[in-house]
XYZ file of C-alpha atoms in Angstrom:
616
model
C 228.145 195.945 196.479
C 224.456 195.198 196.064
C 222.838 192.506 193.621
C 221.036 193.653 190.570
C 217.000 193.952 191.348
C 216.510 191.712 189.187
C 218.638 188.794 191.087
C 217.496 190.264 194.299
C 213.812 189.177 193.329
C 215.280 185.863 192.262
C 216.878 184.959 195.194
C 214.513 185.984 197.512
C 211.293 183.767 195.428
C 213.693 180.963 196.381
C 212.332 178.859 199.241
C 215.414 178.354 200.970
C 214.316 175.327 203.256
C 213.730 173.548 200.023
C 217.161 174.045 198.843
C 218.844 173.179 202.135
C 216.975 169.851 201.624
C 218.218 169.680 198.245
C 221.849 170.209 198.802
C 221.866 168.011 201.717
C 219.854 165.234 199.944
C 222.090 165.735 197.081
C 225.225 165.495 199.131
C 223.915 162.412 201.554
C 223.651 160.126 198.552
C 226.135 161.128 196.541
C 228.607 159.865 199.925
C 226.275 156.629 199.876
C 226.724 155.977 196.046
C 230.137 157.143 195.916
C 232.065 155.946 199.285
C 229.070 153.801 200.639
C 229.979 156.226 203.602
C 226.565 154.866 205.192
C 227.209 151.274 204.532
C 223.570 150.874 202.770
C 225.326 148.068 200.148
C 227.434 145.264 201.528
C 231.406 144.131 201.346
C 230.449 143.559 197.536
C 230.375 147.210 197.093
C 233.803 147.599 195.182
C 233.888 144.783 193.244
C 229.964 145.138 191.875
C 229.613 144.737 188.575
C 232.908 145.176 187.026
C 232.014 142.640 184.742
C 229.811 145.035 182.709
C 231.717 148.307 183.841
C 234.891 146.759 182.297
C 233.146 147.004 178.524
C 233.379 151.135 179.548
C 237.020 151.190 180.830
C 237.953 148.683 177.463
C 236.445 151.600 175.731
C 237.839 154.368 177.438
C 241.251 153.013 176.646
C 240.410 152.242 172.901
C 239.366 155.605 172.183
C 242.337 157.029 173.295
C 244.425 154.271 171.832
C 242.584 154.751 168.459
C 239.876 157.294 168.311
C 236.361 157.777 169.827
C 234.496 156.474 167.039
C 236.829 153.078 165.847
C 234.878 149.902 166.033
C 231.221 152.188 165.831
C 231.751 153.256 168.914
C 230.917 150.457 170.727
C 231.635 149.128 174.129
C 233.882 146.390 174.621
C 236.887 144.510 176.006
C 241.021 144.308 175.006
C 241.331 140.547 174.775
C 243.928 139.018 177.594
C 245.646 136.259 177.682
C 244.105 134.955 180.762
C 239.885 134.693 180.005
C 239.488 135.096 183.835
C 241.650 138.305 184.533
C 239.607 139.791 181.141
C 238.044 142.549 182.932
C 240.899 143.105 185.104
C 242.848 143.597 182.767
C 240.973 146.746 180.954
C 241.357 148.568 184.103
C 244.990 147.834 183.605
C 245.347 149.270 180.043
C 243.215 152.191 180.753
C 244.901 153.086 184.041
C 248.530 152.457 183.059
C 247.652 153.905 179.551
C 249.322 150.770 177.592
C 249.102 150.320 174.046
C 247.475 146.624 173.158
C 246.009 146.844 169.932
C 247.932 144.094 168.867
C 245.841 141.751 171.231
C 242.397 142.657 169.447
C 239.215 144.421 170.949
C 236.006 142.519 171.157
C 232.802 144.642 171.129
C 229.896 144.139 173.039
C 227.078 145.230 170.836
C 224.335 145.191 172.849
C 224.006 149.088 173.506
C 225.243 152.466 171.938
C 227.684 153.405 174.262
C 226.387 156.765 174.874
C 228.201 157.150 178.623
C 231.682 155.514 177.227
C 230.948 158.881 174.621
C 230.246 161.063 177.173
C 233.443 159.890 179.394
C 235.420 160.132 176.251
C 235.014 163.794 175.566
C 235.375 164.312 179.657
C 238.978 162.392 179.395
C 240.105 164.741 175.958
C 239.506 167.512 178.199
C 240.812 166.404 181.586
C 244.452 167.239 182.434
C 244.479 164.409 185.002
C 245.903 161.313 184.942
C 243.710 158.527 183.798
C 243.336 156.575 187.554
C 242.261 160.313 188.573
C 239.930 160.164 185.607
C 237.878 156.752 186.517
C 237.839 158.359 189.702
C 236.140 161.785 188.219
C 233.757 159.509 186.337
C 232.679 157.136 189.196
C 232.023 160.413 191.138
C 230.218 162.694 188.039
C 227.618 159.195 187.812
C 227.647 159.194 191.725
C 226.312 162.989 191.507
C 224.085 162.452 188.771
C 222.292 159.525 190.407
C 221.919 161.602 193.800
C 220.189 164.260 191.460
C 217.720 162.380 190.018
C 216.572 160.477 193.193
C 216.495 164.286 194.608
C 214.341 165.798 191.959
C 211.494 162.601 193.092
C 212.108 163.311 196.687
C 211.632 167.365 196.198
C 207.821 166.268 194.283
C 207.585 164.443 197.501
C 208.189 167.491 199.326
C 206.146 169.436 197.743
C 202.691 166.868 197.306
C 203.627 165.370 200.599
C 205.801 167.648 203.219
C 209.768 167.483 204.065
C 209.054 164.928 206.745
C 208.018 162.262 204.204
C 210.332 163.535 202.058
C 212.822 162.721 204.761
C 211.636 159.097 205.549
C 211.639 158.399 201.710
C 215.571 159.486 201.529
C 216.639 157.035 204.874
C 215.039 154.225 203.316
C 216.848 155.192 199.841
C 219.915 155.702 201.659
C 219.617 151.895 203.275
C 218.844 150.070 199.977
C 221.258 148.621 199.163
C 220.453 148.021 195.672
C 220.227 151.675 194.332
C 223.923 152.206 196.275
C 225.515 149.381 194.131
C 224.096 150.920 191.255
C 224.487 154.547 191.695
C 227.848 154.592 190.681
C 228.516 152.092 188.043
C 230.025 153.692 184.779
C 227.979 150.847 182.555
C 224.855 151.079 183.956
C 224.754 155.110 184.857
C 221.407 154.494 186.839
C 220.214 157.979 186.379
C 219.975 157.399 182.980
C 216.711 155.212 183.609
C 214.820 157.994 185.295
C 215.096 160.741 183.155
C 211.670 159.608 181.484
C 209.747 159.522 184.707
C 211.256 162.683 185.646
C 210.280 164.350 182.621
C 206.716 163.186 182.308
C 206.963 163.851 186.741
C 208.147 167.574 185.769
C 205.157 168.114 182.540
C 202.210 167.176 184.726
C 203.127 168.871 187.890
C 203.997 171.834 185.901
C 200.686 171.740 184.589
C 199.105 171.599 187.532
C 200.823 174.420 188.843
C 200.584 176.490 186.350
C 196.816 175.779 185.381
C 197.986 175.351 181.925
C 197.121 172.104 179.212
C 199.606 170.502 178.039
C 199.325 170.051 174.329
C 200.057 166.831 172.915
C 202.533 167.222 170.531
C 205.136 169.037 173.519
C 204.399 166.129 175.896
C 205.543 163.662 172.768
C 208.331 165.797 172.318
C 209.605 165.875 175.801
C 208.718 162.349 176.107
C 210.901 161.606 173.135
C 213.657 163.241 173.751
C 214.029 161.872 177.226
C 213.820 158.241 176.173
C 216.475 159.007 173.413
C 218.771 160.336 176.307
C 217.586 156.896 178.275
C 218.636 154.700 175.080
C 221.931 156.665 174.286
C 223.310 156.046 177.651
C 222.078 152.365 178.715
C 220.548 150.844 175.578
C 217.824 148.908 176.150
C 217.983 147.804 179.377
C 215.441 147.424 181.028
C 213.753 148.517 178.767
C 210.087 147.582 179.545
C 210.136 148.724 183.038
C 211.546 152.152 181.507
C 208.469 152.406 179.602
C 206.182 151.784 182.501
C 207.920 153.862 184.806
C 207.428 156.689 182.252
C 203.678 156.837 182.012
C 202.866 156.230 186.398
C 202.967 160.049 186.965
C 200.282 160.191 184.278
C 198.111 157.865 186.910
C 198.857 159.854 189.601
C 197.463 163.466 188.279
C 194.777 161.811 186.311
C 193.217 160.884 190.087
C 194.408 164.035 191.701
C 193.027 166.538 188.963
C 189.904 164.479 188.241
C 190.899 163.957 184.464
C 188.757 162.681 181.953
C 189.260 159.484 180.676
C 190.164 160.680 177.069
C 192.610 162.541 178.091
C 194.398 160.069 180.364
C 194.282 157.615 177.559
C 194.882 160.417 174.373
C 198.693 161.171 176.632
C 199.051 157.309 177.004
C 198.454 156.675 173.544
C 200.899 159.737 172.437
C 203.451 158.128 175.092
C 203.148 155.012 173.375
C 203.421 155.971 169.840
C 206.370 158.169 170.538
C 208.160 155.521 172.476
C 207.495 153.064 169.679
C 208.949 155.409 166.962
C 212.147 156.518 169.342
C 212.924 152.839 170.097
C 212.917 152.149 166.326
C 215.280 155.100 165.659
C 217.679 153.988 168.809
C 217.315 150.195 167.241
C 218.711 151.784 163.618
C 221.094 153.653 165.184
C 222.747 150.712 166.642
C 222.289 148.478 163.889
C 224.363 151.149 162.088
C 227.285 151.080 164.923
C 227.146 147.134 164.466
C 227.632 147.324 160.661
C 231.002 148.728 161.596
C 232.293 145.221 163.247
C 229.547 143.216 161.196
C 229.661 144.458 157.651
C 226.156 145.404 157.139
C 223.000 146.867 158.798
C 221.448 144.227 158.571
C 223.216 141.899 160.183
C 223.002 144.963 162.777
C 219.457 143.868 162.610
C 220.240 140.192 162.596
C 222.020 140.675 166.026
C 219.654 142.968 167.647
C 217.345 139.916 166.919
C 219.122 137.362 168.087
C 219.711 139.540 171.391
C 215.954 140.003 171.909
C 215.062 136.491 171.331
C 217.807 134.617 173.720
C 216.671 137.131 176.725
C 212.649 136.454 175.744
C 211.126 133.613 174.457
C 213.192 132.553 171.706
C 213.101 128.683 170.804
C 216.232 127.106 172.822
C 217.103 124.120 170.116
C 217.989 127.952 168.306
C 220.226 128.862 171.340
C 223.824 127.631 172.345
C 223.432 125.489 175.159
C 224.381 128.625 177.831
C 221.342 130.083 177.372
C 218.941 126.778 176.857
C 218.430 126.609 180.346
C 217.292 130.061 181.078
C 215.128 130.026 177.839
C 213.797 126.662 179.145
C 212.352 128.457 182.460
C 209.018 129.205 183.587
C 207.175 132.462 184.972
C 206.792 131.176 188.502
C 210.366 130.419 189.097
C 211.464 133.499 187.845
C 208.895 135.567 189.776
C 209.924 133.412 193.219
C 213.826 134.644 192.644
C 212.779 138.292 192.466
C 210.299 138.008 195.633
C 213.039 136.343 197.404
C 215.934 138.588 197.145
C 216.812 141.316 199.593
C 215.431 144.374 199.680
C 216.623 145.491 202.948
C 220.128 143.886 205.080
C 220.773 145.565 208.173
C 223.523 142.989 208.359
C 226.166 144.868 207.415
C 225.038 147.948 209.349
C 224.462 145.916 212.690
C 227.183 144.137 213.979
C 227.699 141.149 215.906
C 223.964 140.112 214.987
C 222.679 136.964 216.134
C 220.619 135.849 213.466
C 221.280 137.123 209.980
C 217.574 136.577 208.666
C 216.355 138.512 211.257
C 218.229 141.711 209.853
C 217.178 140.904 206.230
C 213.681 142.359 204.334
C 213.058 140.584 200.683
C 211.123 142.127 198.191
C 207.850 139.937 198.853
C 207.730 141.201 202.712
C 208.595 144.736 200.879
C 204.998 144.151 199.230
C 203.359 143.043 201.924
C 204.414 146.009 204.102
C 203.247 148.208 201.340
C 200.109 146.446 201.385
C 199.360 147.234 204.806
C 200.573 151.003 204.663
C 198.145 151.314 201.727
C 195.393 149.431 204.283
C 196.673 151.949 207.056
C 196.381 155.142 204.525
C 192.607 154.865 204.193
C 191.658 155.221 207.999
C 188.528 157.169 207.759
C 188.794 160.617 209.660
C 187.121 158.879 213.161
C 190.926 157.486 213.818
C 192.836 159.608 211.785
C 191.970 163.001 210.484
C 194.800 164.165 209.155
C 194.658 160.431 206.912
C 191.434 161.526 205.900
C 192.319 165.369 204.996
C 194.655 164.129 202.580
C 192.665 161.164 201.847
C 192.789 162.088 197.587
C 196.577 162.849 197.281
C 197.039 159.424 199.322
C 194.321 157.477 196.804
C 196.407 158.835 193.617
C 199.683 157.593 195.351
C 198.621 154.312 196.396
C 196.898 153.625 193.026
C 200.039 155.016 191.094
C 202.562 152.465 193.205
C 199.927 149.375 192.702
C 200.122 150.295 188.555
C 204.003 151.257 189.297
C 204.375 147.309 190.192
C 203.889 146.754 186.547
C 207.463 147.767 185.949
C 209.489 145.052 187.561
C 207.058 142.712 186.610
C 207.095 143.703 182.845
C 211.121 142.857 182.769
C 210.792 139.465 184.789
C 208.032 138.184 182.844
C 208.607 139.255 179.265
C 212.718 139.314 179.382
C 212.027 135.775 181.744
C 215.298 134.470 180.750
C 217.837 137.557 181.260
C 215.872 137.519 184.415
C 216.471 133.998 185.163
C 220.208 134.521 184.437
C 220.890 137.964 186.003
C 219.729 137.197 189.469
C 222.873 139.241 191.009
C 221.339 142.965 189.319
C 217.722 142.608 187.680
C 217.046 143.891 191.675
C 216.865 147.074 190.835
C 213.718 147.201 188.658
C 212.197 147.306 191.913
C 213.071 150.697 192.726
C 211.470 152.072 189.237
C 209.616 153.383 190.776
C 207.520 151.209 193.126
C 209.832 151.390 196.237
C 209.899 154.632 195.669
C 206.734 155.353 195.659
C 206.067 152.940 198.387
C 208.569 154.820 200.488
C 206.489 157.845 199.898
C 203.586 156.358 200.795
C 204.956 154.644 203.821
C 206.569 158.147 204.932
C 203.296 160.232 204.571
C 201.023 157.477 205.879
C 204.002 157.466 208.926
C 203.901 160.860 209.528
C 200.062 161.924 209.661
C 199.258 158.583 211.471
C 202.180 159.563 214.429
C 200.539 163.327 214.911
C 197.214 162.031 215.104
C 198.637 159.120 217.377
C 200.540 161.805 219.382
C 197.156 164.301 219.815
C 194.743 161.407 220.738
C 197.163 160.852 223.725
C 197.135 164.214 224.854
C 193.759 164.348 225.140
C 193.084 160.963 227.307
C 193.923 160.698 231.147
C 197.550 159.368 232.230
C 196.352 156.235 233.593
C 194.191 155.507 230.170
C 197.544 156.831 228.366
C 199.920 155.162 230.468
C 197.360 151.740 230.254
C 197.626 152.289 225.525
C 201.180 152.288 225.817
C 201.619 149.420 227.796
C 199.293 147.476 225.485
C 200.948 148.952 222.342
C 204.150 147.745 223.178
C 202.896 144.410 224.109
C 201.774 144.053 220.576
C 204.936 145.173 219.766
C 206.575 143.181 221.648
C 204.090 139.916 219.674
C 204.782 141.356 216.387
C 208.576 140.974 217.070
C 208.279 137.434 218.541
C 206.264 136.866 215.295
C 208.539 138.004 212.736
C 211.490 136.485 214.591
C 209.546 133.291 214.610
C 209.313 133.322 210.902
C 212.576 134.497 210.415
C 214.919 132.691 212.505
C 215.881 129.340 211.307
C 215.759 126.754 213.787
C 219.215 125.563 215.684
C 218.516 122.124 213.820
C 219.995 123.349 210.646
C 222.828 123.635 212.652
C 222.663 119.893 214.574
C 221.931 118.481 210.842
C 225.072 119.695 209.846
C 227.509 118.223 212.279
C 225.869 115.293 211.975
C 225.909 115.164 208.231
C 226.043 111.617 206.719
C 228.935 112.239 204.663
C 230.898 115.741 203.821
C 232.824 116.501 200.366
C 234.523 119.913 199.431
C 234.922 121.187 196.380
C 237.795 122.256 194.083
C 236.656 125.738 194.298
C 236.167 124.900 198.232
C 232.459 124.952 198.784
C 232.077 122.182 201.512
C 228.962 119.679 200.583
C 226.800 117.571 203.255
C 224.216 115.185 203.002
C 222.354 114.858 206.080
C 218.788 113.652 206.629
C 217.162 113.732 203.366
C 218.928 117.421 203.013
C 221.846 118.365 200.844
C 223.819 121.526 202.350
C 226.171 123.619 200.168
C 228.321 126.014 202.462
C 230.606 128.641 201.049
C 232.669 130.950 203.844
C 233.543 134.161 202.549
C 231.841 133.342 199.146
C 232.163 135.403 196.099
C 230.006 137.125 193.765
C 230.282 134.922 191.474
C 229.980 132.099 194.001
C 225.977 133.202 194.285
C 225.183 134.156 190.948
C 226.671 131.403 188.685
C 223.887 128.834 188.471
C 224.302 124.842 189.959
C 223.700 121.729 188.328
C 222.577 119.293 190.165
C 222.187 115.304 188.724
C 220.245 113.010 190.986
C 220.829 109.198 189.675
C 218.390 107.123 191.122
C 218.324 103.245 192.451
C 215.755 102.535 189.591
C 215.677 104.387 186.562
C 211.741 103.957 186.595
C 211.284 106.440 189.151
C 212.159 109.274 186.342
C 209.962 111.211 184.102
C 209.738 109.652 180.898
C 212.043 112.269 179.178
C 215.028 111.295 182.038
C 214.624 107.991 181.875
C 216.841 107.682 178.930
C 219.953 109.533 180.259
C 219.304 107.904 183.628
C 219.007 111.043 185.811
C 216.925 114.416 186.728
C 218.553 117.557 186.626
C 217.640 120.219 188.852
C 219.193 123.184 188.132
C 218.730 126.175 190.174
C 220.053 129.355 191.356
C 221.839 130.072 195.057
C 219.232 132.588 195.774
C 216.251 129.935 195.212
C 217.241 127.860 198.091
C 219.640 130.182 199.897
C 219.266 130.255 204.053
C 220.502 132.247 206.692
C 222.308 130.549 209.598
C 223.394 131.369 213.112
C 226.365 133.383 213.296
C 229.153 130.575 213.772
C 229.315 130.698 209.932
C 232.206 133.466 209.666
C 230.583 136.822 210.955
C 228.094 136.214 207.790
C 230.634 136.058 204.950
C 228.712 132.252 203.995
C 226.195 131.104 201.272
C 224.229 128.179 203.529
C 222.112 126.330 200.212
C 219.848 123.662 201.694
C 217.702 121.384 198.920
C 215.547 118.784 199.988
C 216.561 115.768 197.743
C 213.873 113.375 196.426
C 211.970 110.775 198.442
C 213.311 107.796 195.958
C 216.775 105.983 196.454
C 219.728 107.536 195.220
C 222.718 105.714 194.149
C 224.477 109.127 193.472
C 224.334 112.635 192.382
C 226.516 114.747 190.770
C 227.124 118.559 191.893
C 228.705 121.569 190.337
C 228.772 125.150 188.594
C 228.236 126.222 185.109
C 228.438 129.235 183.035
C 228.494 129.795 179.002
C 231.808 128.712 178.692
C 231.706 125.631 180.609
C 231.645 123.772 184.250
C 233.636 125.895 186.748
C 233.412 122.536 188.738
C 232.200 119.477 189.381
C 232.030 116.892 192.426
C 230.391 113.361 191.875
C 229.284 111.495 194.955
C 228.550 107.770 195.156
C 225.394 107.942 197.590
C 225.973 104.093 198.889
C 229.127 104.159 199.567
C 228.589 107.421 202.170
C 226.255 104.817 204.603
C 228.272 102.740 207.069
């Protein structure tokens, strides 16, 4: 039987390398996000997030308790009769299908529940059970993630070359970030992209095809794509959304030589469209709220209240929960998100030495895209095949610089979600400027090794022989170097066992004071170990020694975050299942200090420690 001409012609326009790469990029990350088959996120992998995922599974279960659309839709939770087995517990109901309407449903009104929609019309039409169900929808949000990090690695392809393309998808596949996300039912990542991909789509469509763009169908793609963004995951992240949106605009403006009216006539359209979508997707959930509020405007009210406490909003305004966070400054916040991991091979490599060693944060992630984008400007003398694609590489690198713009947007502006949600706000990073770093690092990679590779064929052995020597000498350096500044030294360890005085916990983190140092160990700590933030109360001999505003209550308080003053330690710490905390406590007496954990309903715990009576 033969195909129809017409298909024939079809299938043979189809560049069937490019669709090899597609299904096997799509099916590579859809294992990673799915199974973590290649171990890119760590042991906290299955139990990431549930928190938030929960409000989708309490929702599931409502809906077919009571109907898709009771309580305006909105996400939420079955109250339980045990606050710390809450989310839990909506895994239970939806799972084993029971009927607990009688306990009351609290919603979480804070987005419009577009996936918990989407799921819901999935489970009408499912003849599965509902465990086989979660399982369908973990795996459907797996998929859809893989496909939207596969659409930006096929324009990779196609500006850059499969081999880029290639290096871009191994470092996807090892962050570890993007795999904890990529299959979370609240926060369906893929959701956040569809904006960039859209306005990624328009302009190399246009360039393709030789054809303008006319405003009004690049406002209406643009709007309909951030309605899609909104429906699904609210207005999260919303800022960095935004910017993402408009860096492929950057990129063709270089490439194509645009003028600068146009560049700024499609930013201006992208900004007035996103303005008037946002204020439809803000009325829209208002609306939903007035179901479990009584009116719009308290709709309003709440949306208001929401964007204040994660802002700027006045903390004397603000239960006490959120006064710290609201209380924070720029700097702080910025040195958390600099700090985290980008990158832990620790998990990957066993039986490491030295954890640190295995570990890239986000501010050595910068740096190393600073140098690529150093490295991607070698004039043709020592690289021509830099210098042949010298314009595509100056539109990438100046696209990823802007692109940095998105993270920073969220930590800056929403500083005190940021300062709370140390344990996800991550992810910003990769939207897009990892991305788009990895791009740039994969291209820059790639042309520099062939021109590498043909310089040596040209020299003399001995001259050859004599450049690889040297290069892996300052190889060799480079890894003493970063090992140096990685490794901490064995006295961390020394200070330890010969700590002044050693407390543990109710909750079992083990405390030691030891030379001017206070050490907080955790073995085979919890999520919510690391991101629940510490109190710490330092009483002093003399009061005098306080700022004014302490002097009255008799002691500073320095709270802080795990991943402030988090270190790495050698490996006797329980294959690297421990949170190692080292502060440096103040240079004036202390007669005690009081340590412990806190969250918006309370202290989790709380261990008091009488300074003087710990020297002998």
């Amino acid at each position: 039987m033969t195909l129809p001409a017409s298909m024939q012609k079809a299938f043979s326009a189809i560049d069937h390398k490019k669709l090899i790469f597609v299904i096997v990029s799509c099916a590579i990350l859809t294992l990673g996000f799915y199974r973590n088959l290649w171990h890119g996120a760590d042991s906290n992998f299955h139990g990431f997030q549930l928190d938030s995922e929960s409000l989708v599974i309490g929702r599931l279960a409502l809906s077919q308790n009571r109907g898709m659309f009771t309580q305006g839709a909105l996400l939420g939770r079955y109250q339980s009769h045990k606050r710390e087995e809450v989310n839990e517990f909506q895994y239970k109901v939806y799972q084993e299908g029971l009927n607990v309407d009688s306990l009351g449903f609290t919603t979480y009104n804070s987005q419009s529940a577009g996936q918990a929609m989407a799921f819901g019309l999935i489970q009408n039409l499912s003849p599965f059970s509902n465990t086989t169900n979660l399982k369908l929808f973990k795996l459907i949000t797996s998929l859809l993630s893989a496909l939207v990090f596969t659409c930006f690695l096929v324009w990779v392809n196609n500006n850059f070359g499969i081999w880029p393309a290639c290096i871009t998808l191994i470092l996807l596949v090892l962050s570890h970030w993007t795999v904890l996300f990529g299959r979370n039912l609240y926060w369906s990542l893929w959701a956040f992209y569809i904006p960039f991909l859209s306005v990624l789509a328009l302009t190399a469509y246009e360039q393709k095809s030789e054809k303008s763009l006319t405003l009004t169908r690049i406002g209406l793609i643009i709007s309909l794509s951030l309605f899609l963004k909104c429906f699904f995951t609210g207005f999260e992240y919303m800022t960095t959304t935004l910017v993402m949106m408009v860096t492929p605009l950057i990129f063709y403006a270089i490439l194509n030589s645009w003028s600068i009216k146009k560049l700024f006539q499609r930013f201006g359209i992208s900004v007035a469209v996103s303005l008037v979508v946002t204020l439809i997707s803000f009325t829209i959930l208002a609306y939903q709220i007035s179901f479990v509020k009584g009116s719009i405007a308290e709709g309003f009210k709440f949306i208001a209240f929401s964007f204040f406490k994660r802002t700027y909003g006045n903390p004397s305004e603000f239960p006490e929960a959120y006064r710290a966070s609201l209380n924070s400054n720029i700097p702080e916040v910025l040195q958390i998100y600099f700090r985290g991991a980008a990158f832990d091979f620790n998990h990957i490599i066993p039986n490491t030495i030295w954890k640190n060693l295995y570990i890239i944060d986000f501010g050595e992630l910068v740096l190393i895209f600073m140098i690529i984008t150093v490295l991607s400007l070698m004039s043709s003398q020592f690289s021509p095949r830099l210098a042949k694609a010298r314009k595509r590489h100056i539109a990438l690198l100046a696209t990823l610089w802007f692109s940095i713009t998105a993270p920073l947007s969220w930590f800056i502006l929403f500083k005190a979600h940021s300062y709370i949600h140390t344990g996800m706000n991550y992810i910003t990073w990769y939207m897009p400027f990892a991305l788009l770093g990895f791009a740039l690092a994969g291209s820059t990679t790639y042309l520099g090794t062939k021109d590498c590779l043909d310089y040596l064929r040209k020299i003399p052995v001995v001259i050859r022989k004599a450049i690889l020597v040297a290069f892996g000498i300052l190889l060799l350096l480079l890894a003493g170097l970063f090992v140096a500044t990685k490794v901490k030294k064995h006295e961390l360890l020394s200070q330890i066992e010969t700590a002044e005085a050693d407390f543990t916990a109710s909750n079992g983190m083990k405390i030691y004071l030891a030379e001017g140092n206070i050490f907080i160990l955790k073995e085979n700590f919890t999520s919510e170990d690391i991101n629940t933030k510490f109190f710490l109360h330092l009483f002093p001999s003399n009061k005098s020694v306080l700022p004014s505003n302490r002097q009255k209550v008799g002691f500073d308080n320095w709270d802080f975050m795990a991943e402030q003053y988090r270190v790495t330690a050698p490996r006797w710490l329980d294959e690297h299942k421990d949170l190692l905390i080292q502060r440096v406590l103040p240079s004036y007496d202390l007669r005690a200090l009081r340590l412990g954990q806190f969250n918006k309903h309370g202290k989790l715990w709380e261990e008091e420690i009488n300074i003087a009576s710990t020297h002998h």
